[in-house]
PDB file of C-alpha atoms in Angstrom:
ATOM      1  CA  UNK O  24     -53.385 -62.717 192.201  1.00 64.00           C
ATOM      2  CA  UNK O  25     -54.094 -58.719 192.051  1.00 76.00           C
ATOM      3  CA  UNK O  26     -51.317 -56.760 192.582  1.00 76.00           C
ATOM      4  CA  UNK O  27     -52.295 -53.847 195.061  1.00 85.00           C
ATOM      5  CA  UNK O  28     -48.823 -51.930 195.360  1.00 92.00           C
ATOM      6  CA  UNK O  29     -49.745 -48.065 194.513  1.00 97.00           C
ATOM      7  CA  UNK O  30     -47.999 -46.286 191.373  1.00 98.00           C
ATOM      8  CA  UNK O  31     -46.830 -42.804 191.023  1.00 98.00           C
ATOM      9  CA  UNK O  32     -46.343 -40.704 188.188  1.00 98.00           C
ATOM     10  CA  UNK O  33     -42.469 -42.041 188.296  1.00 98.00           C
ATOM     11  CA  UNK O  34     -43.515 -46.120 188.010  1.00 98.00           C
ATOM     12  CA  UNK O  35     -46.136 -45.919 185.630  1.00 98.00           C
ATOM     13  CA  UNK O  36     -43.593 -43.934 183.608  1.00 98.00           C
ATOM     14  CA  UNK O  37     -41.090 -46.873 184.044  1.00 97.00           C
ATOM     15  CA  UNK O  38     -43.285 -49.310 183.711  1.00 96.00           C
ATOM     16  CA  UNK O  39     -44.130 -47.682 179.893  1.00 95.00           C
ATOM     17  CA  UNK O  40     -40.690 -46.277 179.658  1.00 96.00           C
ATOM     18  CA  UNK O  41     -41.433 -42.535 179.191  1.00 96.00           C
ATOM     19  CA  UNK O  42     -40.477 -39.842 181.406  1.00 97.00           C
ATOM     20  CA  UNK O  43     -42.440 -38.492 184.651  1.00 98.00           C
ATOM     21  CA  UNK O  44     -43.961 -35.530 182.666  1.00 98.00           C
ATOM     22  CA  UNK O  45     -45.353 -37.554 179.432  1.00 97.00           C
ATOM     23  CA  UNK O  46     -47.069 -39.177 181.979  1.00 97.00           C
ATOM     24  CA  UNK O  47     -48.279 -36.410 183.580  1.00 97.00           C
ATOM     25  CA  UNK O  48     -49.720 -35.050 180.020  1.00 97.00           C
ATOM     26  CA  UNK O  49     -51.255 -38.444 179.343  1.00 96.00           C
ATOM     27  CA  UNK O  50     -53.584 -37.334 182.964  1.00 97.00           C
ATOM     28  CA  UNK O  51     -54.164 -34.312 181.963  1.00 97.00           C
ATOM     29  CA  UNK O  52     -55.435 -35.324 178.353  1.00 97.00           C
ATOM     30  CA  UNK O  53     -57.570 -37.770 180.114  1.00 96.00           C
ATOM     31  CA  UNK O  54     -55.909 -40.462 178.811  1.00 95.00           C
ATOM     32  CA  UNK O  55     -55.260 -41.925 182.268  1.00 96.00           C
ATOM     33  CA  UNK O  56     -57.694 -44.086 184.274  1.00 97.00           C
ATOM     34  CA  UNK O  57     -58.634 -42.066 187.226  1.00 97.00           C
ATOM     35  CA  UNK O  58     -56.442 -42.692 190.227  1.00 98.00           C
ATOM     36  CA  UNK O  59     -57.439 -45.413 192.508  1.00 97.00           C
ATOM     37  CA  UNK O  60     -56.217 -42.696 195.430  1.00 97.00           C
ATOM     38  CA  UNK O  61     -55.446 -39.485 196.360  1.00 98.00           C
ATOM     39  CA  UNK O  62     -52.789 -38.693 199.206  1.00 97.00           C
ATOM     40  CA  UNK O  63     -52.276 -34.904 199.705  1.00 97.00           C
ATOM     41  CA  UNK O  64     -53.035 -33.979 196.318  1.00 96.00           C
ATOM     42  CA  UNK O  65     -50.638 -36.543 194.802  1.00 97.00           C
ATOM     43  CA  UNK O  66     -52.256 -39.303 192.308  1.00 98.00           C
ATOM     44  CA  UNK O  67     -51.774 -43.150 193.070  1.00 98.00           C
ATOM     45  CA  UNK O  68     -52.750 -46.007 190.926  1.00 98.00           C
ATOM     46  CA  UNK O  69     -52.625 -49.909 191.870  1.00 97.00           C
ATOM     47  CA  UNK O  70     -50.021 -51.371 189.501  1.00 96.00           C
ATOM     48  CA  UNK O  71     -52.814 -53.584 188.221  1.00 95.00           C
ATOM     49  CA  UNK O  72     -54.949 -50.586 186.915  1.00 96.00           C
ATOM     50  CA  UNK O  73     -51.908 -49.734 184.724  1.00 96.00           C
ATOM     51  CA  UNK O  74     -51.060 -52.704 183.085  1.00 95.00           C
ATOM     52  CA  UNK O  75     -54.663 -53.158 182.619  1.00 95.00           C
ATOM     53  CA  UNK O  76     -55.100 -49.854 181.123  1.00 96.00           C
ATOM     54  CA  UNK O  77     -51.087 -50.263 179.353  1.00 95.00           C
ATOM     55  CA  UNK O  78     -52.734 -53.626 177.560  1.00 93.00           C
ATOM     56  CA  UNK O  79     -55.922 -51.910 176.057  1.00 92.00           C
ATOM     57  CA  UNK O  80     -54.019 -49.160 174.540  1.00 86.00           C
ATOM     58  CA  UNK O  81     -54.260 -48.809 171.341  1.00 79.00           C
ATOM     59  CA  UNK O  82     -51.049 -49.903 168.825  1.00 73.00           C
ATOM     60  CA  UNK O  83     -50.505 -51.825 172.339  1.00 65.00           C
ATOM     61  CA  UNK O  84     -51.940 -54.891 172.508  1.00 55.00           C
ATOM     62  CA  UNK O  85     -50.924 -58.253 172.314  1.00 52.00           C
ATOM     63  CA  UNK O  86     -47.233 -56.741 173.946  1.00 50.00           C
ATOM     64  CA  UNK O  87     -46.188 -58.009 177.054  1.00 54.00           C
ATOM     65  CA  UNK O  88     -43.431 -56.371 178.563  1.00 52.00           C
ATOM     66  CA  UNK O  89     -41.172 -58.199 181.168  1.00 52.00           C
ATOM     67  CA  UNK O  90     -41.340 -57.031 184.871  1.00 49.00           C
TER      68      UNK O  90
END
């Protein structure tokens, strides 16, 4: 079952538990997938692109964190 609900900035940064702005850095060092929208400017990703892209990080895998 895919998970479609859109992520900001502030649940992928839950969701890895960093703050807002280390994920912002992590975008602008291109080590963010590219966002699955764009709504006035603002970057969304489908919670499924993140823990896709949270599971092939390196010193990552294998973790599963509950949600």
């Amino acid at each position: 079952m895919t998970d479609r609900r859109l992520w900001s900035y502030k649940e992928i940064a839950a969701h890895i538990r960093v703050q807002p702005d280390t994920v912002r850095s992590y975008r602008k060092h291109g080590l963010l997938p590219q966002p699955d929208l764009v709504e006035g400017g603002r970057p969304y990703w489908f919670a499924d692109t993140i823990r896709t892209w949270v599971a092939q990080r390196p010193g990552h895998s294998g973790r599963r964190d509950k949600d």
